[in-house]
mmCIF file of C-alpha atoms in Angstrom:
data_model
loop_
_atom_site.group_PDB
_atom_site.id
_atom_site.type_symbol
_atom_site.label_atom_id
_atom_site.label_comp_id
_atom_site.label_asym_id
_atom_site.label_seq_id
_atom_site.Cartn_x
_atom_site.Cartn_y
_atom_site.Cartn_z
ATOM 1 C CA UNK A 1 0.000 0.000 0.000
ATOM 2 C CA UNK A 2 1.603 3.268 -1.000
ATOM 3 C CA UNK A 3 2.008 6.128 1.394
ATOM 4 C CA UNK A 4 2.853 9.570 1.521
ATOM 5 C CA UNK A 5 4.774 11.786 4.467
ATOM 6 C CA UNK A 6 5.405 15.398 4.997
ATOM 7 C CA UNK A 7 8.329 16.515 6.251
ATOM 8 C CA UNK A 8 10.229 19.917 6.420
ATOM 9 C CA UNK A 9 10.968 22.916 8.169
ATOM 10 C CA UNK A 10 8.134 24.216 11.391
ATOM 11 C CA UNK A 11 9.058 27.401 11.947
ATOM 12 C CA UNK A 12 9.861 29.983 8.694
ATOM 13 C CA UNK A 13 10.553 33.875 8.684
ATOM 14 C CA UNK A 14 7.989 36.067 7.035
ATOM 15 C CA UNK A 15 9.383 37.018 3.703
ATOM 16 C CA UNK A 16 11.257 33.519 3.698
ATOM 17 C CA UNK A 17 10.883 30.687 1.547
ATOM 18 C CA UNK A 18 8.912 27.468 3.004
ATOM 19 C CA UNK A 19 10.406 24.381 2.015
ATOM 20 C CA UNK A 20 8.698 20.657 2.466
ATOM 21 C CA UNK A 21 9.179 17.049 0.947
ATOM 22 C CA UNK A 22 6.766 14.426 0.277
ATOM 23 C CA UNK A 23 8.230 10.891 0.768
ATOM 24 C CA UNK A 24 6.774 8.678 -1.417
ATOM 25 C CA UNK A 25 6.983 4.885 0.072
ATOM 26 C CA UNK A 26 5.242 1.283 -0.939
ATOM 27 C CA UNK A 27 5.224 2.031 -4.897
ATOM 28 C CA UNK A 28 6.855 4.219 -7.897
ATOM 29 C CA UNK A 29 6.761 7.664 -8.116
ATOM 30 C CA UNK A 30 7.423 7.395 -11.426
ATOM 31 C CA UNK A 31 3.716 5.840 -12.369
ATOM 32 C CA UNK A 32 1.807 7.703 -15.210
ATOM 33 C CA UNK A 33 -1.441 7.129 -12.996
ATOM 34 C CA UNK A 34 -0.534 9.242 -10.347
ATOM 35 C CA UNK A 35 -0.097 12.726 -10.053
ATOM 36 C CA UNK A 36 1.090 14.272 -6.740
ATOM 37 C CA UNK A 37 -0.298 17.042 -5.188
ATOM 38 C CA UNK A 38 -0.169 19.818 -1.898
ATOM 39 C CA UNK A 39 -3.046 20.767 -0.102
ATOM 40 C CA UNK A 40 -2.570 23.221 3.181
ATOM 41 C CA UNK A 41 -5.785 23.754 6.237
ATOM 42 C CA UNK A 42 -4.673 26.829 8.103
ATOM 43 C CA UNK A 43 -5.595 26.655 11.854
ATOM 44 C CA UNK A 44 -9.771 25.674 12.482
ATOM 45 C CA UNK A 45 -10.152 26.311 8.887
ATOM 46 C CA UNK A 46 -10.682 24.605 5.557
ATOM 47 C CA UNK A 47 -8.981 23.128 3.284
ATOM 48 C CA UNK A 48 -7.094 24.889 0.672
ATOM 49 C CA UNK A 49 -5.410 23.286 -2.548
ATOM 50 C CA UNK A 50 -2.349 24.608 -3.791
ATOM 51 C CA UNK A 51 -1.504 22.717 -6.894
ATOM 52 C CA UNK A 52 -0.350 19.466 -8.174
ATOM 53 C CA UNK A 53 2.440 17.979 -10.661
ATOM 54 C CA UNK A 54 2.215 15.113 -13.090
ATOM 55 C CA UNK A 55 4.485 12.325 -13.687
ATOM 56 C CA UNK A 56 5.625 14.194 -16.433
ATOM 57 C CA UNK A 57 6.271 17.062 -14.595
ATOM 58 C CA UNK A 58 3.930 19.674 -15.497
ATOM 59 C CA UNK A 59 2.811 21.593 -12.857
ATOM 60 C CA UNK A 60 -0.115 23.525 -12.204
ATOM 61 C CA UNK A 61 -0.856 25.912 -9.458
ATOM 62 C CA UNK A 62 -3.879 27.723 -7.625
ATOM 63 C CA UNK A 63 -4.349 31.179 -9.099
ATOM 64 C CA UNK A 64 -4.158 32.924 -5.815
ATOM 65 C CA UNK A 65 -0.570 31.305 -5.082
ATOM 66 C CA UNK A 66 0.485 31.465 -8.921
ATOM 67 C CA UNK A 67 4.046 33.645 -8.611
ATOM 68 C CA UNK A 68 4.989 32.230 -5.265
ATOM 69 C CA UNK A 69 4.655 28.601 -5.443
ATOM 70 C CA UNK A 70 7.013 25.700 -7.165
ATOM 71 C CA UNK A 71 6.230 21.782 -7.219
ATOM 72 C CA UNK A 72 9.083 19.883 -8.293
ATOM 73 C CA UNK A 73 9.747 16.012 -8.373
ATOM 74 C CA UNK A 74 12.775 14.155 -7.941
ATOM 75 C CA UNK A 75 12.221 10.401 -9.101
ATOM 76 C CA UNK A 76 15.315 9.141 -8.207
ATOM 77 C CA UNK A 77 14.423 9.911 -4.507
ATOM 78 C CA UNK A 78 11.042 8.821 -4.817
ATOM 79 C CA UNK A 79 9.937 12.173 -3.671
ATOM 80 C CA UNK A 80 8.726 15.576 -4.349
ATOM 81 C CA UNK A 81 8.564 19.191 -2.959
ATOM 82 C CA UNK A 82 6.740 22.545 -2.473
ATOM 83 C CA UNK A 83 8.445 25.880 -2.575
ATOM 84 C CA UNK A 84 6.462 28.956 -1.583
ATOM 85 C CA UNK A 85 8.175 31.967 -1.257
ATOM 86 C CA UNK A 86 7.473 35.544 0.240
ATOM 87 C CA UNK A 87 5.728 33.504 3.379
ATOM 88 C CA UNK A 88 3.684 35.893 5.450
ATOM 89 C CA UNK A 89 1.311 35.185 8.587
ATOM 90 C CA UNK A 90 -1.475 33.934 6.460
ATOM 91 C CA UNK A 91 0.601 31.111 5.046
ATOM 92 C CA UNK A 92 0.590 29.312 8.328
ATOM 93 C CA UNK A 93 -0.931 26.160 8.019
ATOM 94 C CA UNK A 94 -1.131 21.877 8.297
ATOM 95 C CA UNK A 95 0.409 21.535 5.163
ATOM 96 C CA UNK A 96 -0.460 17.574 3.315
ATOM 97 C CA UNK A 97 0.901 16.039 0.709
ATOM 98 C CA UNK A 98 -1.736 13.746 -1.415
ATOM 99 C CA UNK A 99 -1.309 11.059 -4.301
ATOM 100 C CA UNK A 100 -3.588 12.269 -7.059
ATOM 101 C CA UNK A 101 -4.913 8.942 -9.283
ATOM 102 C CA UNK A 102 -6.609 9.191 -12.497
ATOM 103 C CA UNK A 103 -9.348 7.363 -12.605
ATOM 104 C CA UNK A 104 -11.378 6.615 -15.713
ATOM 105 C CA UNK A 105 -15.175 7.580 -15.640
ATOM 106 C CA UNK A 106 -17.818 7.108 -18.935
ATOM 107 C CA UNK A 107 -20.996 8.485 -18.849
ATOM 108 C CA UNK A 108 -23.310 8.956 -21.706
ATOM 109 C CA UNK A 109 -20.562 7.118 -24.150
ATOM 110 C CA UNK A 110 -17.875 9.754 -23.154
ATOM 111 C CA UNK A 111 -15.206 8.987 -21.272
ATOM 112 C CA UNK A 112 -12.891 11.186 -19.164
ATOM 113 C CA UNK A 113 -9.739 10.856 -16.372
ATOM 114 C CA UNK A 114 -10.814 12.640 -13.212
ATOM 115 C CA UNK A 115 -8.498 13.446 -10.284
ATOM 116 C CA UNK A 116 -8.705 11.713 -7.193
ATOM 117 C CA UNK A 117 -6.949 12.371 -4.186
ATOM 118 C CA UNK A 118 -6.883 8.845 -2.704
ATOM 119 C CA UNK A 119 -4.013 8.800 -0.096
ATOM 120 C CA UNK A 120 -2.850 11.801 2.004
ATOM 121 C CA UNK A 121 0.281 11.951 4.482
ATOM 122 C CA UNK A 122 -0.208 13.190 8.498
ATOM 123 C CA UNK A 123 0.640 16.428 7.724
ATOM 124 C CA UNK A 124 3.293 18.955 8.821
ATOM 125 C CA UNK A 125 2.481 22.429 10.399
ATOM 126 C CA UNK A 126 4.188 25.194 9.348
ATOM 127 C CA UNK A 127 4.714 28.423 11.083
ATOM 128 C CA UNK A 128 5.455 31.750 10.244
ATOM 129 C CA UNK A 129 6.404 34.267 12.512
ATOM 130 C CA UNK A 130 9.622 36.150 13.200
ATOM 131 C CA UNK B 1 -13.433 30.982 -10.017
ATOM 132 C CA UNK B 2 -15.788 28.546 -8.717
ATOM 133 C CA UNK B 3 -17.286 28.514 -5.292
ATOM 134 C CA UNK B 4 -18.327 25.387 -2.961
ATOM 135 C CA UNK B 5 -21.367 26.351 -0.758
ATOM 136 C CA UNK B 6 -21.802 23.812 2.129
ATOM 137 C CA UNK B 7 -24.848 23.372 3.807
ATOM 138 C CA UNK B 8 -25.969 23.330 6.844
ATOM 139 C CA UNK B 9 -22.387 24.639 8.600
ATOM 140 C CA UNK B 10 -23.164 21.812 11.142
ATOM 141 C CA UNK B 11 -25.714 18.766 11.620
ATOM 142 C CA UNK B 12 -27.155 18.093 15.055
ATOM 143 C CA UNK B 13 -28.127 14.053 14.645
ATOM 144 C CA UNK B 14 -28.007 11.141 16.628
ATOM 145 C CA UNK B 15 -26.266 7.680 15.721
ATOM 146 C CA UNK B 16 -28.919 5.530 13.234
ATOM 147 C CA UNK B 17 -30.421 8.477 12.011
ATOM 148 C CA UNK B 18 -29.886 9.546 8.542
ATOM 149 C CA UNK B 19 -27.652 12.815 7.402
ATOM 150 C CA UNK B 20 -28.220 14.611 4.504
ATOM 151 C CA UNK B 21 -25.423 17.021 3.263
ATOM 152 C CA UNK B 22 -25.267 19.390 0.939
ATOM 153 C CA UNK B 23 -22.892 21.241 -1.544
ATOM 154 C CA UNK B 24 -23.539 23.630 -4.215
ATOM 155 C CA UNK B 25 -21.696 25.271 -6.967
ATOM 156 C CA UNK B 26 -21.293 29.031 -8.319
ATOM 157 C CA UNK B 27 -21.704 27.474 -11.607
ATOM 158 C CA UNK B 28 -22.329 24.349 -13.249
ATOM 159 C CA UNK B 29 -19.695 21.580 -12.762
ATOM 160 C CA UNK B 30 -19.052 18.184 -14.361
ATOM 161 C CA UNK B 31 -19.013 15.257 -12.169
ATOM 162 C CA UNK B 32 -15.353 16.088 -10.647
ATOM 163 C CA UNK B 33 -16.949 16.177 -6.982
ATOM 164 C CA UNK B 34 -15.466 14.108 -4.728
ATOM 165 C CA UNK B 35 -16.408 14.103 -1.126
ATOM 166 C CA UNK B 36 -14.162 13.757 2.388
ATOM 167 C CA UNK B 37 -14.043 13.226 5.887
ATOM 168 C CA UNK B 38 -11.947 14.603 8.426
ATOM 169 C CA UNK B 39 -11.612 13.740 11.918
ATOM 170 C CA UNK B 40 -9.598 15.903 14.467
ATOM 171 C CA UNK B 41 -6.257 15.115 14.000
ATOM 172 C CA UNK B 42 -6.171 13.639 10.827
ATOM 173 C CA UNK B 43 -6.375 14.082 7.221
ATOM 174 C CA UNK B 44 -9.100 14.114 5.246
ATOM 175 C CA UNK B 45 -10.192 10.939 3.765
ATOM 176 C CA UNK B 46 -11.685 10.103 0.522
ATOM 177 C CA UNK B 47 -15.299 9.364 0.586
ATOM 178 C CA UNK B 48 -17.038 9.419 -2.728
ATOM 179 C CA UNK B 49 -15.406 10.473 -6.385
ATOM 180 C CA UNK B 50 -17.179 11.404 -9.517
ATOM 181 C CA UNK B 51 -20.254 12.339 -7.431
ATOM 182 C CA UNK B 52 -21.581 8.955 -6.589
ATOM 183 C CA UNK B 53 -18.360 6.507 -7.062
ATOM 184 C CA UNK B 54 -17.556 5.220 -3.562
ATOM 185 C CA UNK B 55 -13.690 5.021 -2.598
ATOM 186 C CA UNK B 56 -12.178 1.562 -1.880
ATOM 187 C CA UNK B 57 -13.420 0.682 1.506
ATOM 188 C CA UNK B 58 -16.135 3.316 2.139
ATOM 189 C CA UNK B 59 -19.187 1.493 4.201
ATOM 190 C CA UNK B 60 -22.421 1.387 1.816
ATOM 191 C CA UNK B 61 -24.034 3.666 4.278
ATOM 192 C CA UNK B 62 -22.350 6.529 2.278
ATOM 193 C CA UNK B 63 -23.786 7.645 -1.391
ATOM 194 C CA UNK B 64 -23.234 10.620 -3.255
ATOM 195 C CA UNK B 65 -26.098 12.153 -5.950
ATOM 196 C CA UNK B 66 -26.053 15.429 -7.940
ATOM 197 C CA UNK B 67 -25.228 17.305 -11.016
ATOM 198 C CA UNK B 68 -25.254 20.688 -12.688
ATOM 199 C CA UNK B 69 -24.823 22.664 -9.081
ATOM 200 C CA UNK B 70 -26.296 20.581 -6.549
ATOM 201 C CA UNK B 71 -24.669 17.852 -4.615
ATOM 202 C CA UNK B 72 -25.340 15.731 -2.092
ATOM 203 C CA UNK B 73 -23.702 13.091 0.343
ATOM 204 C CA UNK B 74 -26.177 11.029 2.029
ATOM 205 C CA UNK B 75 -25.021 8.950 5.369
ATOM 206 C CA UNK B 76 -28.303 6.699 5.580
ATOM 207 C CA UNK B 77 -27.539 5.245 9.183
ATOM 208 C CA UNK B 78 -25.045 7.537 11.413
ATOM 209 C CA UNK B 79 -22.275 5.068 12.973
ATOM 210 C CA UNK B 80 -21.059 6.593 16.130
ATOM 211 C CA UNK B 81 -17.289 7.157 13.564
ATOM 212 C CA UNK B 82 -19.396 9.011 11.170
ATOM 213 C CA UNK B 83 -19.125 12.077 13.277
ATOM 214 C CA UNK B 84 -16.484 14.594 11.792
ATOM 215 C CA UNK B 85 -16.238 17.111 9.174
ATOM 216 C CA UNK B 86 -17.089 16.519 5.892
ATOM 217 C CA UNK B 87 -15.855 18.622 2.382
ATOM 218 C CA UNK B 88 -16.448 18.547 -1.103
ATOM 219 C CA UNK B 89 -14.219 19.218 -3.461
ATOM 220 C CA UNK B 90 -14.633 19.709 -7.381
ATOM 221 C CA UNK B 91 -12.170 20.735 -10.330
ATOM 222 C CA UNK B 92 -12.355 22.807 -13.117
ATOM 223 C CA UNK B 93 -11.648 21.237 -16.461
ATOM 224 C CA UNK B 94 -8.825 23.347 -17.702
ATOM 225 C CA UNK B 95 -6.429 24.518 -16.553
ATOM 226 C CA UNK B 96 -6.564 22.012 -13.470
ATOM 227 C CA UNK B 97 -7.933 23.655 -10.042
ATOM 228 C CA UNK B 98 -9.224 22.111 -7.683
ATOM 229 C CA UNK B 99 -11.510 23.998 -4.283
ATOM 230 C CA UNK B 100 -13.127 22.900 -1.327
ATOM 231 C CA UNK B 101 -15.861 23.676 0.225
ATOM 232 C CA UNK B 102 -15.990 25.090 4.042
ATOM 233 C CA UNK B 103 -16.970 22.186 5.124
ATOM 234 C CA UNK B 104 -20.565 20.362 7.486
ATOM 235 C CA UNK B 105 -19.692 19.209 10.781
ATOM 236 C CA UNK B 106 -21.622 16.066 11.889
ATOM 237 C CA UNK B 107 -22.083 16.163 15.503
ATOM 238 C CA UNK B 108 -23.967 13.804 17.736
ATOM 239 C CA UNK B 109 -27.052 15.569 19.502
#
């Protein structure tokens, strides 16, 4: 059974740039049916996606975060990483990484891949305060 | 951008009775609405994809309906573990971007 863990640092600067990696354990990062993906839940709030990179390594970000945020992958490590720069305040949050599966759906004798986010790691909270 | 509406913000029920939740769109969606469940403490979990598909695992007591704007997850019997937060989530078709909604909180009366 794959699984996914956060890991990085707690505590960043405002104006700094918050760095985490995703450890990607029990299976290949490298399959084309997974994407992988960060999702953050500031404290007693919602969730809030902030984007998502393919095996192939496109990446594609939430608007709001466009500018600020970078998802790279590193295969050979099995793992892969958010970058957000220019942290302030409001970027304090849980911060999870998720496996993203594409999943096949037909209806009406179309088919299409949706994105499913299937497994998700513990989480890591990340601070930001001087 | 599209907006997730949740309703109600929370659910007053007790165990065996049945919980309907809601979710609806700013505009119309396709079927990329998945649903979770969060519990304090941990992540969320995957519940139903494609509005009605149940994840691997997920008790027959949960079922998910909808289309256009209106969604809705159905918990037919509370278990005592169905009481948590619940989201749902959808995706635009292109470019990729995915929200949440703000979430129902299930809580035993």
């Amino acid at each position: 059974q794959m699984q996914v863990q956060e890991s990085g640092s707690g505590l960043v600067r405002p104006s700094q740039t918050l760095s985490l990696t995703c450890d990607v354990s029990g299976g290949s990062i490298n399959s084309g049916r997974y994407s992988w993906s960060w999702v953050r839940q500031s404290p007693g709030k919602g969730l809030e996606w902030i984007g998502y990179i393919y095996h192939s390594g496109s990446a594609y970000y939430h608007p709001s975060l466009r500018g600020r945020v970078t998802i790279s992958i590193d295969r050979s490590k099995n793992q892969f990483y958010l970058n957000l720069s220019s942290v302030t305040a409001a970027d304090t949050a849980l911060y999870y990484c998720a496996r993203v599966s594409a999943v096949e759906s037909c209806s009406g004798g179309s088919c299409y891949l949706n994105d499913v986010f299937d497994i998700w790691g513990q989480g890591t909270m990340v601070t930001v305060s001087a | 951008e599209i907006v997730l509406t949740q309703s109600p913000a929370t659910l007053s029920l007790s165990p065996g009775e049945r919980a309907t939740l809601s979710c609806r769109a700013t505009e119309t969606i396709a079927s990329y609405l998945s649903w979770f469940q969060q519990k304090p403490g941990q992540p969320p979990r995957l519940l139903i994809y494609d509005t009605s598909n149940r994840a691997t695992g997920i008790p027959t007591r949960f079922s998910g309906s909808g289309s256009g704007t209106d969604f809705t997850l159905t918990i037919s019997s509370l278990e005592p573990e169905d009481f948590a937060v619940y989201y749902c989530q959808q995706r635009t078709n292109w470019p990729p971007v995915f929200t949440f909604g703000p979430g129902t909180k299930v809580e035993m009366k």
